[in-house]
mmCIF file of C-alpha atoms and ligand atoms in Angstrom:
data_model
loop_
_atom_site.group_PDB
_atom_site.id
_atom_site.type_symbol
_atom_site.label_atom_id
_atom_site.label_comp_id
_atom_site.label_asym_id
_atom_site.label_seq_id
_atom_site.Cartn_x
_atom_site.Cartn_y
_atom_site.Cartn_z
ATOM 1 C CA UNK Y 3 108.334 90.496 116.465
ATOM 2 C CA UNK Y 4 106.022 89.317 113.678
ATOM 3 C CA UNK Y 5 106.576 90.179 110.082
ATOM 4 C CA UNK Y 6 103.315 90.118 108.135
ATOM 5 C CA UNK Y 7 102.796 90.594 104.447
ATOM 6 C CA UNK Y 8 99.531 92.477 103.858
ATOM 7 C CA UNK Y 9 98.521 92.431 100.212
ATOM 8 C CA UNK Y 10 96.132 95.093 98.926
ATOM 9 C CA UNK Y 11 96.931 97.310 101.914
ATOM 10 C CA UNK Y 12 96.361 100.553 100.004
ATOM 11 C CA UNK Y 13 92.681 99.642 99.607
ATOM 12 C CA UNK Y 14 89.768 99.944 102.023
ATOM 13 C CA UNK Y 15 89.899 96.942 104.351
ATOM 14 C CA UNK Y 16 93.631 96.262 103.955
ATOM 15 C CA UNK Y 17 94.499 99.799 105.093
ATOM 16 C CA UNK Y 18 92.091 99.617 108.023
ATOM 17 C CA UNK Y 19 93.712 96.288 108.951
ATOM 18 C CA UNK Y 20 97.176 97.895 108.877
ATOM 19 C CA UNK Y 21 95.975 100.701 111.195
ATOM 20 C CA UNK Y 22 94.211 98.189 113.440
ATOM 21 C CA UNK Y 23 97.352 96.054 113.732
ATOM 22 C CA UNK Y 24 99.600 99.066 114.325
ATOM 23 C CA UNK Y 25 97.339 100.191 117.167
ATOM 24 C CA UNK Y 26 96.969 96.752 118.660
ATOM 25 C CA UNK Y 27 100.444 95.295 118.135
ATOM 26 C CA UNK Y 28 102.996 98.105 117.997
ATOM 27 C CA UNK Y 29 105.761 95.454 117.826
ATOM 28 C CA UNK Y 30 104.578 94.017 114.490
ATOM 29 C CA UNK Y 31 106.375 94.890 111.262
ATOM 30 C CA UNK Y 32 103.932 95.214 108.403
ATOM 31 C CA UNK Y 33 104.915 95.025 104.785
ATOM 32 C CA UNK Y 34 102.347 96.108 102.282
ATOM 33 C CA UNK Y 35 102.417 95.021 98.665
ATOM 34 C CA UNK Y 36 100.438 96.857 96.074
ATOM 35 C CA UNK Y 37 99.858 96.880 92.352
ATOM 36 C CA UNK Y 38 102.267 98.958 90.271
ATOM 37 C CA UNK Y 39 100.523 99.158 86.872
ATOM 38 C CA UNK Y 40 98.791 102.366 85.878
ATOM 39 C CA UNK Y 41 95.610 100.797 84.655
ATOM 40 C CA UNK Y 42 92.236 99.623 85.893
ATOM 41 C CA UNK Y 43 93.956 97.344 88.400
ATOM 42 C CA UNK Y 44 95.280 100.203 90.459
ATOM 43 C CA UNK Y 45 92.220 102.475 90.686
ATOM 44 C CA UNK Y 46 91.268 101.232 94.165
ATOM 45 C CA UNK Y 47 94.699 101.684 95.701
ATOM 46 C CA UNK Y 48 95.507 105.040 97.261
ATOM 47 C CA UNK Y 49 98.820 105.955 98.859
ATOM 48 C CA UNK Y 50 97.276 108.946 100.666
ATOM 49 C CA UNK Y 51 95.425 106.370 102.750
ATOM 50 C CA UNK Y 52 98.711 105.019 104.107
ATOM 51 C CA UNK Y 53 100.366 108.373 104.953
ATOM 52 C CA UNK Y 54 100.045 107.790 108.711
ATOM 53 C CA UNK Y 55 100.949 104.087 108.533
ATOM 54 C CA UNK Y 56 104.191 104.886 106.761
ATOM 55 C CA UNK Y 57 105.380 106.860 109.784
ATOM 56 C CA UNK Y 58 105.438 103.585 111.746
ATOM 57 C CA UNK Y 59 107.410 100.371 111.469
ATOM 58 C CA UNK Y 60 106.169 99.744 107.991
ATOM 59 C CA UNK Y 61 107.378 99.221 104.440
ATOM 60 C CA UNK Y 62 105.496 99.836 101.270
ATOM 61 C CA UNK Y 63 106.372 97.851 98.135
ATOM 62 C CA UNK Y 64 104.880 98.561 94.757
ATOM 63 C CA UNK Y 65 104.030 95.183 93.269
ATOM 64 C CA UNK Y 66 101.440 92.988 91.657
ATOM 65 C CA UNK Y 67 100.493 89.743 93.388
ATOM 66 C CA UNK Y 68 100.266 88.034 90.008
ATOM 67 C CA UNK Y 69 103.942 88.860 89.405
ATOM 68 C CA UNK Y 70 105.634 85.712 90.713
ATOM 69 C CA UNK Y 71 109.168 87.143 90.427
ATOM 70 C CA UNK Y 72 108.371 90.178 92.578
ATOM 71 C CA UNK Y 73 106.413 88.209 95.161
ATOM 72 C CA UNK Y 74 109.089 85.506 95.456
ATOM 73 C CA UNK Y 75 111.919 88.073 95.702
ATOM 74 C CA UNK Y 76 110.064 89.855 98.499
ATOM 75 C CA UNK Y 77 109.359 86.628 100.380
ATOM 76 C CA UNK Y 78 112.982 85.591 100.017
ATOM 77 C CA UNK Y 79 114.193 88.944 101.323
ATOM 78 C CA UNK Y 80 111.727 89.227 104.217
ATOM 79 C CA UNK Y 81 111.109 86.256 106.477
ATOM 80 C CA UNK Y 82 107.340 86.503 106.776
ATOM 81 C CA UNK Y 83 105.393 84.944 109.609
ATOM 82 C CA UNK Y 84 102.136 85.291 107.694
ATOM 83 C CA UNK Y 85 100.537 86.509 104.488
ATOM 84 C CA UNK Y 86 97.112 88.129 104.718
ATOM 85 C CA UNK Y 87 95.626 88.463 101.253
ATOM 86 C CA UNK Y 88 93.291 91.429 100.792
ATOM 87 C CA UNK Y 89 94.453 92.229 97.248
ATOM 88 C CA UNK Y 90 91.582 91.815 94.837
ATOM 89 C CA UNK Y 91 89.391 93.419 92.296
ATOM 90 C CA UNK Y 92 86.447 93.975 94.606
ATOM 91 C CA UNK Y 93 83.606 95.803 92.848
ATOM 92 C CA UNK Y 94 80.747 93.674 91.477
ATOM 93 C CA UNK Y 95 79.650 96.240 88.860
ATOM 94 C CA UNK Y 96 83.169 96.373 87.417
ATOM 95 C CA UNK Y 97 83.264 92.568 87.231
ATOM 96 C CA UNK Y 98 80.152 92.682 85.064
ATOM 97 C CA UNK Y 99 81.804 95.260 82.772
ATOM 98 C CA UNK Y 100 85.174 93.495 82.541
ATOM 99 C CA UNK Y 101 85.511 90.075 84.197
ATOM 100 C CA UNK Y 102 89.018 89.227 82.970
ATOM 101 C CA UNK Y 103 91.067 91.237 85.431
ATOM 102 C CA UNK Y 104 89.001 89.726 88.272
ATOM 103 C CA UNK Y 105 90.031 86.229 87.245
ATOM 104 C CA UNK Y 106 93.669 87.258 86.905
ATOM 105 C CA UNK Y 107 94.093 89.066 90.215
ATOM 106 C CA UNK Y 108 91.671 87.167 92.386
ATOM 107 C CA UNK Y 109 92.507 83.627 91.235
ATOM 108 C CA UNK Y 110 96.006 83.671 89.727
ATOM 109 C CA UNK Y 111 97.233 86.206 92.285
ATOM 110 C CA UNK Y 112 96.058 83.903 95.071
ATOM 111 C CA UNK Y 113 97.900 81.002 93.451
ATOM 112 C CA UNK Y 114 101.183 82.958 93.353
ATOM 113 C CA UNK Y 115 100.850 83.809 97.059
ATOM 114 C CA UNK Y 116 100.082 80.178 97.957
ATOM 115 C CA UNK Y 117 103.117 79.019 95.953
ATOM 116 C CA UNK Y 118 105.231 81.583 97.823
ATOM 117 C CA UNK Y 119 103.949 80.209 101.133
ATOM 118 C CA UNK Y 120 105.012 76.703 100.135
ATOM 119 C CA UNK Y 121 108.378 77.702 98.679
ATOM 120 C CA UNK Y 122 109.427 79.922 101.597
ATOM 121 C CA UNK Y 123 107.785 77.871 104.375
ATOM 122 C CA UNK Y 124 105.648 80.790 105.485
ATOM 123 C CA UNK Y 125 103.868 79.494 108.568
ATOM 124 C CA UNK Y 126 100.490 81.060 107.868
ATOM 125 C CA UNK Y 127 98.344 82.152 104.921
ATOM 126 C CA UNK Y 128 95.030 83.920 105.402
ATOM 127 C CA UNK Y 129 92.593 84.447 102.532
ATOM 128 C CA UNK Y 130 90.175 87.354 102.936
ATOM 129 C CA UNK Y 131 87.062 86.116 101.197
ATOM 130 C CA UNK Y 132 83.442 87.183 101.052
ATOM 131 C CA UNK Y 133 79.916 86.049 101.879
ATOM 132 C CA UNK Y 134 79.140 86.522 98.170
ATOM 133 C CA UNK Y 135 80.577 83.049 97.484
ATOM 134 C CA UNK Y 136 77.348 81.625 98.948
ATOM 135 C CA UNK Y 137 75.116 83.433 96.447
ATOM 136 C CA UNK Y 138 71.998 85.010 97.909
ATOM 137 C CA UNK Y 139 69.010 84.271 100.141
ATOM 138 C CA UNK Y 140 65.336 85.041 99.492
ATOM 139 C CA UNK Y 141 63.735 88.042 101.205
ATOM 140 C CA UNK Y 142 60.792 85.948 102.432
ATOM 141 C CA UNK Y 143 62.965 83.517 104.451
ATOM 142 C CA UNK Y 144 64.459 85.643 107.263
ATOM 143 C CA UNK Y 145 65.187 82.387 109.122
ATOM 144 C CA UNK Y 146 67.925 81.450 106.605
ATOM 145 C CA UNK Y 147 71.589 82.425 107.085
ATOM 146 C CA UNK Y 148 74.912 81.533 105.451
ATOM 147 C CA UNK Y 149 76.916 79.050 107.497
ATOM 148 C CA UNK Y 150 80.382 77.725 106.604
ATOM 149 C CA UNK Y 151 78.730 74.608 105.128
ATOM 150 C CA UNK Y 152 76.321 76.504 102.858
ATOM 151 C CA UNK Y 153 77.158 75.380 99.294
ATOM 152 C CA UNK Y 154 79.135 77.738 97.063
ATOM 153 C CA UNK Y 155 76.675 79.235 94.559
ATOM 154 C CA UNK Y 156 78.003 82.368 92.924
ATOM 155 C CA UNK Y 157 76.172 85.061 90.934
ATOM 156 C CA UNK Y 158 78.727 87.526 89.509
ATOM 157 C CA UNK Y 159 82.160 87.189 87.904
ATOM 158 C CA UNK Y 160 83.505 88.825 91.083
ATOM 159 C CA UNK Y 161 81.985 86.241 93.426
ATOM 160 C CA UNK Y 162 82.927 83.394 91.060
ATOM 161 C CA UNK Y 163 86.547 84.569 91.123
ATOM 162 C CA UNK Y 164 86.550 84.786 94.930
ATOM 163 C CA UNK Y 165 84.976 81.321 95.221
ATOM 164 C CA UNK Y 166 87.588 79.927 92.818
ATOM 165 C CA UNK Y 167 90.338 81.379 94.990
ATOM 166 C CA UNK Y 168 88.765 79.809 98.094
ATOM 167 C CA UNK Y 169 88.693 76.399 96.394
ATOM 168 C CA UNK Y 170 92.343 76.815 95.454
ATOM 169 C CA UNK Y 171 93.277 77.696 99.038
ATOM 170 C CA UNK Y 172 91.519 74.579 100.327
ATOM 171 C CA UNK Y 173 93.108 72.418 97.616
ATOM 172 C CA UNK Y 174 96.589 73.716 98.553
ATOM 173 C CA UNK Y 175 95.894 72.994 102.198
ATOM 174 C CA UNK Y 176 94.840 69.422 101.464
ATOM 175 C CA UNK Y 177 97.422 68.582 98.788
ATOM 176 C CA UNK Y 178 100.501 70.462 100.010
ATOM 177 C CA UNK Y 179 99.629 71.039 103.648
ATOM 178 C CA UNK Y 180 99.684 74.838 103.149
ATOM 179 C CA UNK Y 181 98.748 76.277 106.570
ATOM 180 C CA UNK Y 182 95.818 78.321 105.351
ATOM 181 C CA UNK Y 183 92.644 79.803 106.804
ATOM 182 C CA UNK Y 184 89.768 81.579 105.040
ATOM 183 C CA UNK Y 185 87.336 84.204 106.321
ATOM 184 C CA UNK Y 186 84.089 85.110 104.579
ATOM 185 C CA UNK Y 187 82.774 88.473 105.664
ATOM 186 C CA UNK Y 188 79.627 90.440 104.941
ATOM 187 C CA UNK Y 189 79.544 94.044 103.617
ATOM 188 C CA UNK Y 190 82.011 96.358 105.360
ATOM 189 C CA UNK Y 191 81.708 100.098 105.865
ATOM 190 C CA UNK Y 192 83.965 102.703 107.464
ATOM 191 C CA UNK Y 193 86.812 105.115 106.645
ATOM 192 C CA UNK Y 194 88.850 104.911 103.413
ATOM 193 C CA UNK Y 195 86.219 103.058 101.370
ATOM 194 C CA UNK Y 196 86.410 103.946 97.685
ATOM 195 C CA UNK Y 197 83.437 106.147 96.689
ATOM 196 C CA UNK Y 198 82.086 103.630 94.184
ATOM 197 C CA UNK Y 199 80.637 101.401 96.943
ATOM 198 C CA UNK Y 200 77.110 102.094 98.233
ATOM 199 C CA UNK Y 201 77.778 103.971 101.486
ATOM 200 C CA UNK Y 202 80.640 106.325 100.462
ATOM 201 C CA UNK Y 203 79.046 106.856 97.045
ATOM 202 C CA UNK Y 204 75.790 107.978 98.626
ATOM 203 C CA UNK Y 205 77.542 110.190 101.206
ATOM 204 C CA UNK Y 206 79.652 111.956 98.569
ATOM 205 C CA UNK Y 207 76.705 112.407 96.200
ATOM 206 C CA UNK Y 208 74.388 113.675 98.937
ATOM 207 C CA UNK Y 209 76.973 116.249 100.038
ATOM 208 C CA UNK Y 210 77.243 117.437 96.423
ATOM 209 C CA UNK Y 211 73.416 117.561 96.041
ATOM 210 C CA UNK Y 212 73.642 115.005 93.242
ATOM 211 C CA UNK Y 213 71.097 112.276 92.483
ATOM 212 C CA UNK Y 214 71.535 109.092 94.522
ATOM 213 C CA UNK Y 215 71.267 106.073 92.169
ATOM 214 C CA UNK Y 216 69.422 103.217 93.906
ATOM 215 C CA UNK Y 217 69.347 99.969 91.912
ATOM 216 C CA UNK Y 218 65.920 98.414 91.228
ATOM 217 C CA UNK Y 219 63.524 99.128 94.062
ATOM 218 C CA UNK Y 220 66.236 99.406 96.733
ATOM 219 C CA UNK Y 221 64.889 96.337 98.532
ATOM 220 C CA UNK Y 222 68.073 94.236 98.365
ATOM 221 C CA UNK Y 223 69.429 93.486 101.815
ATOM 222 C CA UNK Y 224 73.068 93.614 102.938
ATOM 223 C CA UNK Y 225 74.489 92.579 106.323
ATOM 224 C CA UNK Y 226 76.644 95.582 107.339
ATOM 225 C CA UNK Y 227 79.759 95.290 109.529
ATOM 226 C CA UNK Y 228 81.986 98.134 110.722
ATOM 227 C CA UNK Y 229 85.423 97.554 109.203
ATOM 228 C CA UNK Y 230 87.308 97.429 112.544
ATOM 229 C CA UNK Y 231 85.160 94.474 113.603
ATOM 230 C CA UNK Y 232 86.273 92.629 110.449
ATOM 231 C CA UNK Y 233 89.926 93.504 111.203
ATOM 232 C CA UNK Y 234 89.541 92.245 114.759
ATOM 233 C CA UNK Y 235 88.164 88.937 113.483
ATOM 234 C CA UNK Y 236 91.081 88.451 111.075
ATOM 235 C CA UNK Y 237 93.556 89.192 113.867
ATOM 236 C CA UNK Y 238 91.829 86.575 116.049
ATOM 237 C CA UNK Y 239 91.911 84.014 113.235
ATOM 238 C CA UNK Y 240 95.647 84.646 112.761
ATOM 239 C CA UNK Y 241 96.203 84.176 116.498
ATOM 240 C CA UNK Y 242 93.948 81.198 117.262
ATOM 241 C CA UNK Y 243 92.195 80.045 114.070
ATOM 242 C CA UNK Y 244 92.656 76.431 112.979
ATOM 243 C CA UNK Y 245 94.363 75.861 109.629
ATOM 244 C CA UNK Y 246 92.136 74.334 106.978
ATOM 245 C CA UNK Y 247 89.092 76.084 108.437
ATOM 246 C CA UNK Y 248 86.665 78.667 107.060
ATOM 247 C CA UNK Y 249 85.221 81.341 109.384
ATOM 248 C CA UNK Y 250 82.145 83.408 108.541
ATOM 249 C CA UNK Y 251 82.192 86.997 109.844
ATOM 250 C CA UNK Y 252 79.073 89.127 110.236
ATOM 251 C CA UNK Y 253 77.153 90.960 112.892
ATOM 252 C CA UNK Y 254 73.446 90.189 112.236
ATOM 253 C CA UNK Y 255 72.911 93.680 110.935
ATOM 254 C CA UNK Y 256 70.685 93.382 107.887
ATOM 255 C CA UNK Y 257 69.410 96.521 106.176
ATOM 256 C CA UNK Y 258 67.577 97.158 102.913
ATOM 257 C CA UNK Y 259 69.598 99.467 100.632
ATOM 258 C CA UNK Y 260 66.865 102.087 100.567
ATOM 259 C CA UNK Y 261 66.911 102.323 104.377
ATOM 260 C CA UNK Y 262 70.697 102.806 104.383
ATOM 261 C CA UNK Y 263 70.357 105.567 101.795
ATOM 262 C CA UNK Y 264 67.582 107.305 103.768
ATOM 263 C CA UNK Y 265 69.680 107.086 106.952
ATOM 264 C CA UNK Y 266 72.570 108.809 105.174
ATOM 265 C CA UNK Y 267 70.334 111.556 103.752
ATOM 266 C CA UNK Y 268 68.861 112.259 107.178
ATOM 267 C CA UNK Y 269 72.295 112.366 108.835
ATOM 268 C CA UNK Y 270 73.653 114.903 106.346
ATOM 269 C CA UNK Y 271 70.442 116.961 106.341
ATOM 270 C CA UNK Y 272 69.450 116.339 102.697
ATOM 271 C CA UNK Y 273 66.072 115.654 101.148
ATOM 272 C CA UNK Y 274 64.867 112.198 100.028
ATOM 273 C CA UNK Y 275 63.964 113.734 96.653
ATOM 274 C CA UNK Y 276 67.647 113.186 95.756
ATOM 275 C CA UNK Y 277 66.913 109.448 95.549
ATOM 276 C CA UNK Y 278 66.598 108.176 91.996
ATOM 277 C CA UNK Y 279 65.705 104.590 91.138
ATOM 278 C CA UNK Y 280 67.872 103.290 88.307
ATOM 279 C CA UNK Y 281 68.166 100.101 86.245
ATOM 280 C CA UNK Y 282 68.962 97.103 88.417
ATOM 281 C CA UNK Y 283 72.380 95.410 88.526
ATOM 282 C CA UNK Y 284 72.283 92.249 86.335
ATOM 283 C CA UNK Y 285 72.191 89.110 88.495
ATOM 284 C CA UNK Y 286 71.727 91.310 91.576
ATOM 285 C CA UNK Y 287 71.920 89.237 94.793
ATOM 286 C CA UNK Y 288 68.780 89.768 96.897
ATOM 287 C CA UNK Y 289 69.884 89.192 100.468
ATOM 288 C CA UNK Y 290 73.100 88.375 102.327
ATOM 289 C CA UNK Y 291 72.982 87.238 105.952
ATOM 290 C CA UNK Y 292 75.862 85.660 107.870
ATOM 291 C CA UNK Y 293 75.595 83.212 110.731
ATOM 292 C CA UNK Y 294 78.734 84.018 112.782
ATOM 293 C CA UNK Y 295 78.149 81.256 115.396
ATOM 294 C CA UNK Y 296 81.384 79.397 114.595
ATOM 295 C CA UNK Y 297 83.819 82.303 115.031
ATOM 296 C CA UNK Y 298 81.913 83.354 118.137
ATOM 297 C CA UNK Y 299 82.033 79.883 119.712
ATOM 298 C CA UNK Y 300 85.585 78.941 118.687
ATOM 299 C CA UNK Y 301 87.443 82.261 118.897
ATOM 300 C CA UNK Y 302 85.183 84.416 121.069
ATOM 301 C CA UNK Y 303 84.693 87.070 118.354
ATOM 302 C CA UNK Y 304 81.752 89.442 118.630
ATOM 303 C CA UNK Y 305 81.233 92.733 116.786
ATOM 304 C CA UNK Y 306 81.659 95.870 118.887
ATOM 305 C CA UNK Y 307 80.155 98.625 116.737
ATOM 306 C CA UNK Y 308 76.380 99.034 116.431
ATOM 307 C CA UNK Y 309 75.188 100.184 112.998
ATOM 308 C CA UNK Y 310 73.792 103.491 114.302
ATOM 309 C CA UNK Y 311 77.158 104.372 115.869
ATOM 310 C CA UNK Y 312 79.216 102.994 112.986
ATOM 311 C CA UNK Y 313 77.290 104.832 110.269
ATOM 312 C CA UNK Y 314 77.515 108.120 112.196
ATOM 313 C CA UNK Y 315 81.287 107.618 112.704
ATOM 314 C CA UNK Y 316 81.641 106.847 108.998
ATOM 315 C CA UNK Y 317 79.630 109.888 107.880
ATOM 316 C CA UNK Y 318 81.662 112.081 110.266
ATOM 317 C CA UNK Y 319 84.865 110.648 108.792
ATOM 318 C CA UNK Y 320 83.772 111.504 105.230
ATOM 319 C CA UNK Y 321 82.730 114.992 106.383
ATOM 320 C CA UNK Y 322 86.072 115.574 108.136
ATOM 321 C CA UNK Y 323 88.188 114.051 105.365
ATOM 322 C CA UNK Y 324 86.669 115.583 102.263
ATOM 323 C CA UNK Y 325 90.124 116.093 100.802
ATOM 324 C CA UNK Y 326 90.724 112.323 100.803
ATOM 325 C CA UNK Y 327 87.712 111.465 98.650
ATOM 326 C CA UNK Y 328 87.772 114.649 96.589
ATOM 327 C CA UNK Y 329 91.280 113.715 95.436
ATOM 328 C CA UNK Y 330 89.781 110.436 94.247
ATOM 329 C CA UNK Y 331 86.929 112.160 92.414
ATOM 330 C CA UNK Y 332 89.389 114.538 90.729
ATOM 331 C CA UNK Y 333 91.825 111.706 89.921
ATOM 332 C CA UNK Y 334 94.679 113.482 91.713
ATOM 333 C CA UNK Y 335 95.334 110.502 94.014
ATOM 334 C CA UNK Y 336 96.609 108.458 91.097
ATOM 335 C CA UNK Y 337 99.775 110.532 90.836
ATOM 336 C CA UNK Y 338 100.639 110.487 94.545
ATOM 337 C CA UNK Y 339 103.672 108.369 95.406
ATOM 338 C CA UNK Y 340 104.254 109.590 98.975
HETATM 339 P P1 LIG O 11 89.519 97.545 97.563
HETATM 340 O O1 LIG O 11 89.094 97.450 96.145
HETATM 341 O O2 LIG O 11 89.210 98.761 98.345
HETATM 342 O O3 LIG O 11 91.109 97.334 97.660
HETATM 343 C C1 LIG O 11 91.773 96.360 96.932
HETATM 344 C C2 LIG O 11 93.272 96.681 96.979
HETATM 345 O O4 LIG O 11 93.977 95.637 96.271
HETATM 346 C C3 LIG O 11 93.665 97.997 96.320
HETATM 347 O O5 LIG O 11 94.632 98.672 97.098
HETATM 348 C C4 LIG O 11 94.286 97.572 94.976
HETATM 349 O O6 LIG O 11 95.272 98.463 94.480
HETATM 350 C C5 LIG O 11 94.916 96.244 95.396
HETATM 351 N N1 LIG O 11 95.134 95.350 94.256
HETATM 352 C C6 LIG O 11 94.247 95.061 93.253
HETATM 353 N N2 LIG O 11 94.819 94.207 92.393
HETATM 354 C C7 LIG O 11 96.064 93.944 92.875
HETATM 355 C C8 LIG O 11 97.133 93.134 92.413
HETATM 356 N N3 LIG O 11 97.028 92.403 91.302
HETATM 357 N N4 LIG O 11 98.276 93.098 93.137
HETATM 358 C C9 LIG O 11 98.393 93.820 94.276
HETATM 359 N N5 LIG O 11 97.425 94.625 94.748
HETATM 360 C C10 LIG O 11 96.263 94.676 94.043
HETATM 361 O O7 LIG O 11 88.930 96.247 98.256
HETATM 362 P P2 LIG O 11 88.369 96.044 99.747
HETATM 363 O O8 LIG O 11 86.951 96.439 99.779
HETATM 364 O O9 LIG O 11 89.337 96.616 100.710
HETATM 365 O O10 LIG O 11 88.419 94.455 99.836
HETATM 366 C C11 LIG O 11 89.585 93.797 100.316
HETATM 367 C C12 LIG O 11 89.329 92.301 100.309
HETATM 368 O O11 LIG O 11 88.229 91.998 101.153
HETATM 369 C C13 LIG O 11 88.963 91.757 98.929
HETATM 370 O O12 LIG O 11 89.611 90.502 98.788
HETATM 371 C C14 LIG O 11 87.456 91.585 98.975
HETATM 372 O O13 LIG O 11 87.060 90.531 98.140
HETATM 373 C C15 LIG O 11 87.246 91.257 100.443
HETATM 374 N N6 LIG O 11 85.942 91.635 101.025
HETATM 375 C C16 LIG O 11 85.473 92.911 100.889
HETATM 376 C C17 LIG O 11 84.277 93.276 101.524
HETATM 377 C C18 LIG O 11 83.730 94.689 101.431
HETATM 378 O O14 LIG O 11 82.612 94.938 101.897
HETATM 379 N N7 LIG O 11 84.451 95.659 100.871
HETATM 380 C C19 LIG O 11 83.563 92.332 102.268
HETATM 381 C C20 LIG O 11 84.061 91.020 102.367
HETATM 382 C C21 LIG O 11 85.270 90.705 101.751
HETATM 383 O O1 LIG O 12 79.157 91.110 100.828
HETATM 384 C C1 LIG O 12 80.511 91.419 100.709
HETATM 385 C C2 LIG O 12 80.740 92.211 99.438
HETATM 386 O O2 LIG O 12 80.191 93.502 99.657
HETATM 387 C C3 LIG O 12 82.204 92.298 99.052
HETATM 388 O O3 LIG O 12 82.673 91.008 98.742
HETATM 389 C C4 LIG O 12 82.403 93.232 97.858
HETATM 390 O O4 LIG O 12 83.781 93.398 97.600
HETATM 391 C C5 LIG O 12 81.795 94.576 98.186
HETATM 392 O O5 LIG O 12 81.905 95.435 97.068
HETATM 393 C C6 LIG O 12 80.338 94.423 98.602
HETATM 394 O O6 LIG O 12 79.533 93.999 97.471
HETATM 395 P P1 LIG O 12 78.098 94.651 97.159
HETATM 396 O O7 LIG O 12 77.803 94.444 95.743
HETATM 397 O O8 LIG O 12 77.105 94.221 98.164
HETATM 398 O O9 LIG O 12 78.469 96.207 97.486
HETATM 399 P P2 LIG O 12 78.058 97.570 96.753
HETATM 400 O O10 LIG O 12 78.510 98.668 97.659
HETATM 401 O O11 LIG O 12 78.524 97.612 95.339
HETATM 402 O O12 LIG O 12 76.484 97.513 96.751
HETATM 403 C C7 LIG O 12 75.749 97.362 97.941
HETATM 404 C C8 LIG O 12 74.272 97.293 97.564
HETATM 405 O O13 LIG O 12 73.860 98.580 97.068
HETATM 406 C C9 LIG O 12 73.974 96.317 96.445
HETATM 407 O O14 LIG O 12 72.704 95.698 96.690
HETATM 408 C C10 LIG O 12 73.890 97.184 95.190
HETATM 409 C C11 LIG O 12 73.358 98.495 95.730
HETATM 410 N N1 LIG O 12 73.842 99.709 95.007
HETATM 411 C C12 LIG O 12 75.179 99.867 94.812
HETATM 412 C C13 LIG O 12 75.665 100.966 94.149
HETATM 413 C C14 LIG O 12 77.155 101.134 93.919
HETATM 414 C C15 LIG O 12 72.930 100.665 94.583
HETATM 415 O O15 LIG O 12 71.712 100.531 94.787
HETATM 416 N N2 LIG O 12 73.402 101.779 93.923
HETATM 417 C C16 LIG O 12 74.737 101.957 93.673
HETATM 418 O O16 LIG O 12 75.119 102.974 93.043
#
């Protein structure tokens, strides 16, 4: 029996990780911690997402990772085998509007969890980080990829906060011997993604015959990975990853934004005239591209879902689960407490 603390489990990747782990390891006990405040910090969390998970061997705790008292009380009560930290403010545009909460949750929240690991001798800490810590790559150098030794070079308050957290994790490992690992993944897509991110935003807008806002010329490139492949990689790192190590996760699946948007429009039978080019995101990263050679060679991880299959599965999910995202658009999800 393993008792794992999953932070941020009511969000996109954290919830998919909970479902992945429940399917794969029915003997695990998962405890999910989530933000309690009714403010901008909680907008991305959605208890409807966890309805099915809560039927299993699972406990949900309302809580903020920056709240040391709550986190320590929980770690004292539960004897965790690992903490997997998904909890974060995750949307770049919001970090440009209001950086402060990003620094608080993403950096100070990480520190509280690391302190809890040390105080309660939790044998494993995993930090879910992002390829955005490496900055961006030029479009005219398709031979360049992010490796684990690519220097940190951040562009947005979001990526700066994630990079700061990574540095803290590594410092705790070196100074205190905290048994920590870090993964840096490329853009995820799949079920339960909040409809502010490119793919669910474009699906929901296309279905409503609304304009699809493409930043700049739509030429920026992202390296898309189906969310289950990310969850599988984290599971493998927990099982066999080496503490003190960073693992890049990505599936060599680069697409220009405009091509992703056109793919979505075609799949839902809508016209490209819905596309509208809008003012670019300030500091907009041009291209992300992960070299996943290390996790492949050391842990045997490879992605399983091809983009064409994954995007169709994702579109089908949003078509079959309209209620889920419509409750977000209407705001109703905020009042749901299960
Ligand atoms: P998300 O915004 O969908 O979910 C974040 C979750 O964290 C929400 O449930 C939210 O309520 C919770 N949360 C926020 N502040 C909290 C706090 N102070 N205390 C407790 N819970 C809090 O994010 P996501 O897209 O699922 O991303 C999860 C993690 O993966 C993040 O750390 C992000 O940086 C990283 N990541 C995301 C992607 C991606 O493409 N989405 C790619 C690579 C890495
Ligand atoms: O690379 C990993 C990162 O991917 C994660 O660390 C972040 O948490 C996650 O949000 C994501 O960041 P991006 O900024 O790449 O994702 P987003 O969905 O916001 O945007 C994807 C691309 O689409 C980006 O080039 C901006 C563009 N875009 C986005 C939105 C919301 C548009 O053109 N129009 C839009 O309305």
